CSV table of C-alpha atoms and ligand atoms in Angstrom, one decimal:
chain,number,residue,atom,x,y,z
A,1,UNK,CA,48.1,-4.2,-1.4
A,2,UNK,CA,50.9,-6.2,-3.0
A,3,UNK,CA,49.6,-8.8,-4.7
A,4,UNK,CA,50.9,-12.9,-4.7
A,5,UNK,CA,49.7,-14.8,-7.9
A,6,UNK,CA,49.6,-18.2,-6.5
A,7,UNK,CA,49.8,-19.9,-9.9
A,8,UNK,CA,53.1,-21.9,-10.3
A,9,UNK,CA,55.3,-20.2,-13.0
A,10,UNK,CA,57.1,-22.9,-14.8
A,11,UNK,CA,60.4,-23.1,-16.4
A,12,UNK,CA,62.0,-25.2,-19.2
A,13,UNK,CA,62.7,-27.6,-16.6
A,14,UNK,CA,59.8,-28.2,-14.9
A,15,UNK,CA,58.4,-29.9,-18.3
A,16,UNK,CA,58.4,-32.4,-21.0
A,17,UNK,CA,56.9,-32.7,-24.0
A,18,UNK,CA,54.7,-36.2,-24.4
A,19,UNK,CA,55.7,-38.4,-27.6
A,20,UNK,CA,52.4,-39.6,-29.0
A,21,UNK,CA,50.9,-40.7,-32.5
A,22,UNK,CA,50.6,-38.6,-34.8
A,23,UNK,CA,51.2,-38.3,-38.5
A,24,UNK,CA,53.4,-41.1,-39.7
A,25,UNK,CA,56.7,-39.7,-40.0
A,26,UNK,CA,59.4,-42.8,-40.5
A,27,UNK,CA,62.2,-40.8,-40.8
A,28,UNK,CA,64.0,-37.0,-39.4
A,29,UNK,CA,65.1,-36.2,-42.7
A,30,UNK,CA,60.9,-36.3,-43.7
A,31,UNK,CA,61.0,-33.3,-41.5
A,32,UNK,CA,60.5,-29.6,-42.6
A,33,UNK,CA,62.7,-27.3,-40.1
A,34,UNK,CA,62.4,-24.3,-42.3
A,35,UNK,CA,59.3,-21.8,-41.4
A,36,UNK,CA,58.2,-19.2,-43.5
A,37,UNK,CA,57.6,-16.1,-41.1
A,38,UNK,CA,55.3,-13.2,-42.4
A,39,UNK,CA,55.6,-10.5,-39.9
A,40,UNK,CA,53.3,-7.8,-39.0
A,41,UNK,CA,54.9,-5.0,-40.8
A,42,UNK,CA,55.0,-6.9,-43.8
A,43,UNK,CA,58.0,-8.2,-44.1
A,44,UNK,CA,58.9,-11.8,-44.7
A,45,UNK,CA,61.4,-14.4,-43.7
A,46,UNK,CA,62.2,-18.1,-44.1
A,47,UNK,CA,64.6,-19.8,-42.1
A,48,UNK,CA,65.0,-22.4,-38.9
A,49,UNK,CA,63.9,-19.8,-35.7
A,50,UNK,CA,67.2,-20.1,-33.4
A,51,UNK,CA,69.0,-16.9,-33.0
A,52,UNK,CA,73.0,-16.4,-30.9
A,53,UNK,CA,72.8,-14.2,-28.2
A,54,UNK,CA,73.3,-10.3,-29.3
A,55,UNK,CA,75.9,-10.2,-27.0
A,56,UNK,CA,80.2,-9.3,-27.3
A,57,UNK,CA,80.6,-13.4,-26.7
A,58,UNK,CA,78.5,-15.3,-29.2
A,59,UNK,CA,77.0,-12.0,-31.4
A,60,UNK,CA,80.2,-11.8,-33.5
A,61,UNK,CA,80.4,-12.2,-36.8
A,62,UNK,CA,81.6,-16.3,-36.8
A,63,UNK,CA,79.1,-17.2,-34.7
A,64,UNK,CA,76.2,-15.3,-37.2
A,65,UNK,CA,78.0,-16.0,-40.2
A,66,UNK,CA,77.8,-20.1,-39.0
A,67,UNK,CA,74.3,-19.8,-38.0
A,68,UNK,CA,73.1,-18.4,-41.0
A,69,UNK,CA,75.2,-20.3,-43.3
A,70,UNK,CA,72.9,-23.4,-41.7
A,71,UNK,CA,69.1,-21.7,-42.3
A,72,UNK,CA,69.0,-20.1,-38.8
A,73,UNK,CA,68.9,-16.4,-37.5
A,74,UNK,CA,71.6,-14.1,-36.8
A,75,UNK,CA,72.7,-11.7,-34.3
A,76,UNK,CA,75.5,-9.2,-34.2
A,77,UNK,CA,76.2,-7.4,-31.1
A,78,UNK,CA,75.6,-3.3,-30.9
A,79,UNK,CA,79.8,-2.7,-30.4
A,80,UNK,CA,80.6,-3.2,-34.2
A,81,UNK,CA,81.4,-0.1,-36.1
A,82,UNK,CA,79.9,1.0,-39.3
A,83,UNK,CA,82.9,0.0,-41.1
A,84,UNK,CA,83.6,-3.3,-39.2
A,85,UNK,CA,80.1,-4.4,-40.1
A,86,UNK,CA,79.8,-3.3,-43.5
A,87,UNK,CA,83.1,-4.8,-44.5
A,88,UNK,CA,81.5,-8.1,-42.8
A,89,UNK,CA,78.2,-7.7,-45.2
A,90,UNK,CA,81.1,-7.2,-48.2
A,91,UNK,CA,82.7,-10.6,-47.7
A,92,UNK,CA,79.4,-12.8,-46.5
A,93,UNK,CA,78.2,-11.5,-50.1
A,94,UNK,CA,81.4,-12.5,-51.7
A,95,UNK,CA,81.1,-15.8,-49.7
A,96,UNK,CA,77.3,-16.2,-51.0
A,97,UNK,CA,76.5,-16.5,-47.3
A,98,UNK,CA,72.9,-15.8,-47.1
A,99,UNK,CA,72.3,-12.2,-45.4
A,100,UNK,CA,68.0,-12.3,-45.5
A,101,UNK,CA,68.2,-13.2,-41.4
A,102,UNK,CA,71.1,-10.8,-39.7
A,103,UNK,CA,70.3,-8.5,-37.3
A,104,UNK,CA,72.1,-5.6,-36.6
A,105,UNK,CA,71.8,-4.7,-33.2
A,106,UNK,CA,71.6,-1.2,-31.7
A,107,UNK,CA,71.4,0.1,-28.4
A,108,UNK,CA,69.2,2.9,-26.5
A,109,UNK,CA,71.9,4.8,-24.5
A,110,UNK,CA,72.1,7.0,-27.9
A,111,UNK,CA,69.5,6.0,-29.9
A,112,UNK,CA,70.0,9.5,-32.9
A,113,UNK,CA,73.9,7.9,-32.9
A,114,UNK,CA,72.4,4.4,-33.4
A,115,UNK,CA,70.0,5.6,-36.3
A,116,UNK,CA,72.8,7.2,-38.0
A,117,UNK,CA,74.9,4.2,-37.6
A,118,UNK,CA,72.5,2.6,-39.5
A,119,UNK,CA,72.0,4.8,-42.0
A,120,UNK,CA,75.5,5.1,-42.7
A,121,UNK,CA,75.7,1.5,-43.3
A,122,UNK,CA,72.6,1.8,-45.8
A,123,UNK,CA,74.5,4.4,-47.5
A,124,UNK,CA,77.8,3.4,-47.7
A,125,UNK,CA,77.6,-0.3,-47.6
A,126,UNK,CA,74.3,-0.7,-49.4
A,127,UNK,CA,72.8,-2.2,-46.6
A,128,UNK,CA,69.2,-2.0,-48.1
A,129,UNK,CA,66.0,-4.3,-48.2
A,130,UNK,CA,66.1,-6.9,-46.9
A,131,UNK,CA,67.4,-5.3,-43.1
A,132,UNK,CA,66.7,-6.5,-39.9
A,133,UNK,CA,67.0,-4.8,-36.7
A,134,UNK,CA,67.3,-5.6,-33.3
A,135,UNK,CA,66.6,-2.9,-30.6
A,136,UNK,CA,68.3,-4.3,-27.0
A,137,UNK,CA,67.7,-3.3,-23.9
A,138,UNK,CA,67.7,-5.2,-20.4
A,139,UNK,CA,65.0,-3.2,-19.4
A,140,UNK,CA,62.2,-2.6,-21.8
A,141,UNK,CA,59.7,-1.3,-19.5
A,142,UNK,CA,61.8,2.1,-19.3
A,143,UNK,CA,59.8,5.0,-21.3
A,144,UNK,CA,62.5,5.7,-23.6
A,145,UNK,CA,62.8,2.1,-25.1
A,146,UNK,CA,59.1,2.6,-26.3
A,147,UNK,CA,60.0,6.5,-27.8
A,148,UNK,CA,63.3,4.9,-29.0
A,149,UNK,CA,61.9,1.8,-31.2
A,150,UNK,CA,58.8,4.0,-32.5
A,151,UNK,CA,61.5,6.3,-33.5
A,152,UNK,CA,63.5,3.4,-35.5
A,153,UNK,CA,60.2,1.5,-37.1
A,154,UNK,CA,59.9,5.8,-38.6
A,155,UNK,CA,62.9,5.6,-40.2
A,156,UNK,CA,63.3,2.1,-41.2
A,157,UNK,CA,59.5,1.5,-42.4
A,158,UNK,CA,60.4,-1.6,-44.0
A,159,UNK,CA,62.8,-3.5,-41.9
A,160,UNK,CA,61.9,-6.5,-39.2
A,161,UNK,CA,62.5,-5.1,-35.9
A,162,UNK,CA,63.0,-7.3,-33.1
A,163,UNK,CA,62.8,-5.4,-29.3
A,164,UNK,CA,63.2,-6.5,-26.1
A,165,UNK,CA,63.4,-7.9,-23.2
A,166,UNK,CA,59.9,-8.1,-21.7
A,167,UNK,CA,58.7,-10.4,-19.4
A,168,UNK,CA,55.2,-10.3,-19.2
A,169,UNK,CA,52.7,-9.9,-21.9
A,170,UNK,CA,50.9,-6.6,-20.4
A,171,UNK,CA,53.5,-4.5,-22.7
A,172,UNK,CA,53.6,-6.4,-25.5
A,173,UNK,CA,50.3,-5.0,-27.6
A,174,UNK,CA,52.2,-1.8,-27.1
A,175,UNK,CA,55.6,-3.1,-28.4
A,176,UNK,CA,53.9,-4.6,-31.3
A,177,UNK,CA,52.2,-1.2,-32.7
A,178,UNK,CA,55.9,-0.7,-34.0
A,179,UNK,CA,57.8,-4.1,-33.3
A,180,UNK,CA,57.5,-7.8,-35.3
A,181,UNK,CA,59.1,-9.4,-32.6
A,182,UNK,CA,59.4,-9.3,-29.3
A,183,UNK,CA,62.3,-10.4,-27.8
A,184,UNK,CA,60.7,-12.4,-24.2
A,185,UNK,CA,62.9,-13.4,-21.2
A,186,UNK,CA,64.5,-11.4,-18.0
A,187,UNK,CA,66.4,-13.4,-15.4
A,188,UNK,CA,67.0,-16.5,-17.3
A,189,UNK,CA,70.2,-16.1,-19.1
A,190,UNK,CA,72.8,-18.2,-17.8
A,191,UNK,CA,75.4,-15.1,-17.3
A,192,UNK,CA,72.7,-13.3,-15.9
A,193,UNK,CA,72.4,-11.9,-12.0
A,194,UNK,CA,69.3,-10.3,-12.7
A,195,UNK,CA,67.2,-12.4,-10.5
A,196,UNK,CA,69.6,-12.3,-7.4
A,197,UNK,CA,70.4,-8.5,-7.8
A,198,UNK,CA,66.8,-7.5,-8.2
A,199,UNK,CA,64.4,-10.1,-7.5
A,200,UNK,CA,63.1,-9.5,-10.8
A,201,UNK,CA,62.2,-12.1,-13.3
A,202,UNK,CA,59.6,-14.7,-14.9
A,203,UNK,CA,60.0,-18.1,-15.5
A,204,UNK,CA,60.0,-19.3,-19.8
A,205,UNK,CA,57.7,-21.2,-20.1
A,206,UNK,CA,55.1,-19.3,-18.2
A,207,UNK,CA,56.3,-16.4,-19.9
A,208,UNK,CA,56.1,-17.4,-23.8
A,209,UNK,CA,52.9,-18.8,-23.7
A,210,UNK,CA,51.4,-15.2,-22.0
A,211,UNK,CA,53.2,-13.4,-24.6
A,212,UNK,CA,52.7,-15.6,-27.5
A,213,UNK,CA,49.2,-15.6,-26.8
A,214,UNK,CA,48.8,-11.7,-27.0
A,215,UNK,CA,51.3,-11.8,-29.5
A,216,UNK,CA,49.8,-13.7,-32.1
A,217,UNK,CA,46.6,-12.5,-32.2
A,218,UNK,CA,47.3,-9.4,-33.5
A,219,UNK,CA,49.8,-11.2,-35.6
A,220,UNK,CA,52.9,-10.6,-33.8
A,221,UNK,CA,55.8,-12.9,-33.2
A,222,UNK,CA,58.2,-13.8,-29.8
A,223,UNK,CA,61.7,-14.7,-29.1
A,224,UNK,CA,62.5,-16.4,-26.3
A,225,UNK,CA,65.6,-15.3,-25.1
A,226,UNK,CA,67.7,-17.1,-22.5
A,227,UNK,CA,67.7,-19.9,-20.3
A,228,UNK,CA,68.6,-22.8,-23.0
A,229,UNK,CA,70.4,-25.2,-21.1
A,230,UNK,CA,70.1,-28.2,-23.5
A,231,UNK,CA,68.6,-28.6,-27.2
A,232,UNK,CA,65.3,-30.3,-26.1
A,233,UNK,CA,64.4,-26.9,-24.2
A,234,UNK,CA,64.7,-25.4,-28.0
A,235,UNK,CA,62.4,-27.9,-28.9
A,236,UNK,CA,60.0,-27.1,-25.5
A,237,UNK,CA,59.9,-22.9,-26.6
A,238,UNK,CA,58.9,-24.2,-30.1
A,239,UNK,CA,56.4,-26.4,-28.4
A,240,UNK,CA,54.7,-23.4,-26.3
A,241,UNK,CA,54.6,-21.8,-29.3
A,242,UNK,CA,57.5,-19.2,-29.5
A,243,UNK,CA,58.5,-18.3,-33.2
A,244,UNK,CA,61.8,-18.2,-32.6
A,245,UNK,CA,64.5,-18.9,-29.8
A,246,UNK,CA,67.6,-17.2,-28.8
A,247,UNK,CA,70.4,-18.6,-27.2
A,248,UNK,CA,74.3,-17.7,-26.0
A,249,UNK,CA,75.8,-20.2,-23.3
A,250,UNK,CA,74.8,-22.9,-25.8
A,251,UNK,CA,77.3,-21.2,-28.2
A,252,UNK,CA,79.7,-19.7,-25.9
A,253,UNK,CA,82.1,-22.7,-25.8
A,254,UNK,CA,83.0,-23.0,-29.5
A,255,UNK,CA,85.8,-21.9,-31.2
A,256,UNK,CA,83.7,-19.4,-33.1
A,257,UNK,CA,82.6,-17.5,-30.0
A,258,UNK,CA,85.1,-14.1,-29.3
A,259,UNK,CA,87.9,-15.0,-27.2
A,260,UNK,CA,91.2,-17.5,-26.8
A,261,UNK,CA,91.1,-20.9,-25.8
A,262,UNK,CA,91.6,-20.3,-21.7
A,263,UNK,CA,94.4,-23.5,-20.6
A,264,UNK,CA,94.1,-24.5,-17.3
A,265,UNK,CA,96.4,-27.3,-15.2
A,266,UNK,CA,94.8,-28.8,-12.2
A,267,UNK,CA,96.6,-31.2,-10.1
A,268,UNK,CA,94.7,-34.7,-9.6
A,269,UNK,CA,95.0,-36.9,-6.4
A,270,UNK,CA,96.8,-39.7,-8.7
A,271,UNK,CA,100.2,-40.0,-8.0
A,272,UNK,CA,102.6,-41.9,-11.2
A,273,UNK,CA,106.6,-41.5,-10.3
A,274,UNK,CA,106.0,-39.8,-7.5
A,275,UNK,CA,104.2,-36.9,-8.7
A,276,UNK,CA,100.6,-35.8,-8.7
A,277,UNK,CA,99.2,-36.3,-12.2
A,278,UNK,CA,98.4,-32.9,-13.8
A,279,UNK,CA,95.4,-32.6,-15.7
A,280,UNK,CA,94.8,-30.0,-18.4
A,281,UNK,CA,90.7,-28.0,-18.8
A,282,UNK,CA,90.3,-25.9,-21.6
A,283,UNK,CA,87.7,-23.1,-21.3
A,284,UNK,CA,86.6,-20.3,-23.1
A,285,UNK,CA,85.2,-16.6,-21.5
A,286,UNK,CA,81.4,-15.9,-21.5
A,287,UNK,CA,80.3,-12.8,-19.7
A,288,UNK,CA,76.8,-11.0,-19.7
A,289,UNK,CA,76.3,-7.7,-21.2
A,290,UNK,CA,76.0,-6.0,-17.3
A,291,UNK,CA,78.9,-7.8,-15.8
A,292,UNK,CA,81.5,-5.8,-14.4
A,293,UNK,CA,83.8,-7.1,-16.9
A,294,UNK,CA,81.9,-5.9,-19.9
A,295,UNK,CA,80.9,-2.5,-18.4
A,296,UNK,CA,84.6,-1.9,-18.4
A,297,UNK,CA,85.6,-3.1,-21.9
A,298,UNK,CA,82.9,-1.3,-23.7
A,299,UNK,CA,81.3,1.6,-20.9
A,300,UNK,CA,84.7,2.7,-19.5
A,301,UNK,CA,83.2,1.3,-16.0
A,302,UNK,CA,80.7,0.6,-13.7
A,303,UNK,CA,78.3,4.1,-13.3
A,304,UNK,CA,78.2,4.8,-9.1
A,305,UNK,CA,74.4,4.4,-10.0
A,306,UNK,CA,74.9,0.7,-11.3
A,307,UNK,CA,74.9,-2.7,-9.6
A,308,UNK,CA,76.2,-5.3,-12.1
A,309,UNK,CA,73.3,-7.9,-13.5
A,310,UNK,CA,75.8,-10.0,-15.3
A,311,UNK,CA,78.8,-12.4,-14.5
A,312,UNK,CA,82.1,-13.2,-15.8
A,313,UNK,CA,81.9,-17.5,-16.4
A,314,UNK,CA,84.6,-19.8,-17.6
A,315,UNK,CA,83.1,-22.4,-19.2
A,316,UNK,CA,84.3,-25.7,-20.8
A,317,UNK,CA,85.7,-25.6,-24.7
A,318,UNK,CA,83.4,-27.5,-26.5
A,319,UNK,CA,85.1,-26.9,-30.1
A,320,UNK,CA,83.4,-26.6,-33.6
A,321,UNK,CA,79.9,-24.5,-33.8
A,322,UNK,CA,79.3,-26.5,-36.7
A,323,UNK,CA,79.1,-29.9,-34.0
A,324,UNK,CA,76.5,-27.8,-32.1
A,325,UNK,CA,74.3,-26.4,-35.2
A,326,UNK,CA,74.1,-30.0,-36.6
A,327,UNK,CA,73.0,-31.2,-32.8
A,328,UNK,CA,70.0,-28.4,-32.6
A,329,UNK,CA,68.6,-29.1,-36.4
A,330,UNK,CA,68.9,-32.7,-35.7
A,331,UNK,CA,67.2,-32.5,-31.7
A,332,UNK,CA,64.6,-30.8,-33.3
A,333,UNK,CA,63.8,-33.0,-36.3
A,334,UNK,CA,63.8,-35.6,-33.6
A,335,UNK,CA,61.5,-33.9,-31.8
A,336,UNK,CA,58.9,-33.3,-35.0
A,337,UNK,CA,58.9,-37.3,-35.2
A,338,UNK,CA,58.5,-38.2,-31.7
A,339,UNK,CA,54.9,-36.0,-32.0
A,340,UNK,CA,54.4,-36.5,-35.2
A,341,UNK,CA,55.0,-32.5,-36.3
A,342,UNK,CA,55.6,-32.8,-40.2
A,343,UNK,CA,57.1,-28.8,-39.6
A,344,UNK,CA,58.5,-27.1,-37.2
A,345,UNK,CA,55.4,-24.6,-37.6
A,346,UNK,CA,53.5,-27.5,-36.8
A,347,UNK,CA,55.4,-28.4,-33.3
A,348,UNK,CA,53.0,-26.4,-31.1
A,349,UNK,CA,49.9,-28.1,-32.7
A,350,UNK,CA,51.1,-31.5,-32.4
A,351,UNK,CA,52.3,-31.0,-28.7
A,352,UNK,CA,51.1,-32.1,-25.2
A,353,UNK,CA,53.1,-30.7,-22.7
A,354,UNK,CA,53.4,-32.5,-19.1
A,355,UNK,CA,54.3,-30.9,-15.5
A,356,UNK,CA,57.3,-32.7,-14.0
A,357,UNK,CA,59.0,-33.1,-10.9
A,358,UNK,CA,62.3,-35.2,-12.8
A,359,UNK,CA,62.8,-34.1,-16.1
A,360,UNK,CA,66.6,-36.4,-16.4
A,361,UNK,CA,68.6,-38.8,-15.1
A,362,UNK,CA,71.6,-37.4,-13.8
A,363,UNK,CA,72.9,-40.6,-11.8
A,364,UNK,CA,76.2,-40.8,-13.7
A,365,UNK,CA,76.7,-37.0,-15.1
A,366,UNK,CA,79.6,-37.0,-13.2
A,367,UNK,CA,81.3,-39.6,-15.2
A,368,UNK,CA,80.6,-38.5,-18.4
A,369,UNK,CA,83.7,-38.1,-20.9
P,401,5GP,P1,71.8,-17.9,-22.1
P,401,5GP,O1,71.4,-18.5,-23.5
P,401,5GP,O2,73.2,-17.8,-21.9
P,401,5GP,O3,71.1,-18.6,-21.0
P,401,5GP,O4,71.1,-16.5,-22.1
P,401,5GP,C1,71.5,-15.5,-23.1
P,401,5GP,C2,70.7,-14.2,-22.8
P,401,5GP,O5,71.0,-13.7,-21.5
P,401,5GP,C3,71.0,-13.1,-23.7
P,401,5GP,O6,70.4,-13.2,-25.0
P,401,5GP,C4,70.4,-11.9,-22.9
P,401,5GP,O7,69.1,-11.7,-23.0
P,401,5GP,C5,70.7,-12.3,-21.5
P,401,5GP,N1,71.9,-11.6,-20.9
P,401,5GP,C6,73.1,-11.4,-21.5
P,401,5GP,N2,73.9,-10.7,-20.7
P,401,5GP,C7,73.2,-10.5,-19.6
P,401,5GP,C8,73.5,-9.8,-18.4
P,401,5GP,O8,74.6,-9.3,-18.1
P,401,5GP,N3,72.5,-9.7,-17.5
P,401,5GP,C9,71.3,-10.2,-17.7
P,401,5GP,N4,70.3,-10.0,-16.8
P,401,5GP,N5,71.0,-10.9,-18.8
P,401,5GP,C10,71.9,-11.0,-19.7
């Protein structure tokens, strides 16, 4: 019989995090937002846990080379040659931009190809300790992702390897025998049709704290992937006790994600001389990894087989990364202080989470300039 859990799965915006006492902290800059993460395979990382998106949009090498120029994590997406990347490892050397947390990410369609990539780009772009690998696939729960990351944590013995996406914890003990992180979150990417195309998803907040729980007791780590629609629901995965968070609309409107500045003219119901007052949008492209529009840039088309779990979006310019970066490491020192965290380690100690129905005030987001 099909069964109907009747517990409410929540979502970033179903809660808030309750400031309280705590340790005195007088000022954000007392607070530490670098963790030191010692994973399961033995590896270990320092850094601020907020990944970009692995994806064509926001997992190119600006974006990464911004976000890890500022302590954080990096993606790049799995469509990079060899060469392109290793010529991008050349000049973030040159540029002493600090290459301990990139991920290169690879694929499952081929997975011998994607192990040759990256030993090519071990051999001939000395692409040695430490490396970092992130296995992608929409679907984790298909046999071969299993057979494809024990095949990669064979060869690369040493490396962090981050897998996913998972939503629920029931597979990730089984993820973990090979993985250091697992990469949570189906459904809640905001380019993502997942949920309407399938029916098929969890809820974030629900979801990390099932799978950090598993996770971290056999010393595992998460990722929560997707669904950050502003900086405080960072600060709520950090609260739950994800290790790290990884985001793409967030970063999708900068100048540093792929694509031109998109001009648009719209005519306004104000009328100067006699003629309707045009106003000018600018907007930049941010499409998920199943659209339609990505299948045919990188897969030669949709597969017959295939319905498209992804969307093409237009979404507002919002300029420099850098603006953004600053925002997150500031929202989340804020956050620290408002619980009294001394660390962001320390957030998920420190925090009592409450159930909301209101979470903001939205009476005059239409005005906002
Ligand atoms: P966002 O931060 O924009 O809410 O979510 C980013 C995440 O959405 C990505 O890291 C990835 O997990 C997910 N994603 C990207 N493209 C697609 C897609 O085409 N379909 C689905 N279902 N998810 C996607």
């Amino acid at each position: 019989m099909t069964q109907i859990l009747s517990e409410t799965y929540l979502d970033y915006s179903d809660i808030l995090i309750r400031p309280k006492m705590g340790m005195n902290l007088n000022s954000r800059r007392d607070v530490n937002l670098q963790r030191i993460f010692k994973f399961k395979h033995g590896q270990i990382r320092t850094g601020l846990g907020v990944f970009n998106a692995n994806m064509a949009t926001v997992g190119n090498f600006t974006v990464a080379q911004k976000l890890l120029g500022s302590g954080m994590f990096a993606t790049i997406h799995k469509h990079y040659t060899v060469n392109e990347i290793g010529d991008f490892i050349q000049n973030a050397r040159h540029e002493n931009v600090p290459l301990d947390n990139l991920f290169i990410t690879i694929g499952l369609k081929n997975i011998d190809s994607e192990i040759q990539k990256l030993k090519e780009l071990e051999s001939k772009h000395n692409w040695t300790n430490p490396r970092n690998i992130c296995i992608e696939a929409p679907n984790f729960y298909i046999p071969k992702a299993l057979d494809a990351l024990a095949r990669v944590r064979a060869e690369f013995p040493d490396a962090v390897i981050m897998a996913g996406n998972i939503a629920s914890g029931d597979i990730c003990l089984k993820l973990l025998d090979y993985a250091d992180i697992i990469k949570c979150g189906i459904g809640s990417g905001s380019a993502c049709l997942t949920r309407k195309q399938t029916g098929c998803g969890t809820p974030m907040v629900s979801l990390i704290l099932e799978c950090a729980d598993i996770a971290h007791s056999v010393n595992g780590h998460i990722c929560a992937d997707g669904g950050i629609v502003d900086i405080g629901d960072i600060c709520k995965a950090f609260c739950l006790n994800s290790d790290f968070v990884m985001a793409g609309g967030i970063f999708a409107g900068t100048d540093e994600a792929a694509g031109d500045i998109i001009e648009k003219h719209y005519e306004t119901s104000e009328v100067i001389d006699g003629h309707r007052v045009i106003q000018t949008k600018y907007f930049k492209r941010y499409y998920g990894m199943s659209s339609e529009y990505a299948n045919n840039k990188f897969a030669g088309g949709m597969s017959d087989y295939k319905t498209s779990e992804g969307r093409e979006l237009l979404i507002p310019y919002t300029g420099a990364l850098d603006k953004i970066l600053q925002d997150i490491r500031g929202g989340i020192a804020s956050c620290c202080t408002y619980i009294g965290a001394t660390s962001v380690k320390h957030l998920s100690k420190c925090a009592t989470i409450i159930q909301v129905h209101n979470q903001l005030n939205k009476v005059f987001e239409k005005y906002s300039v």
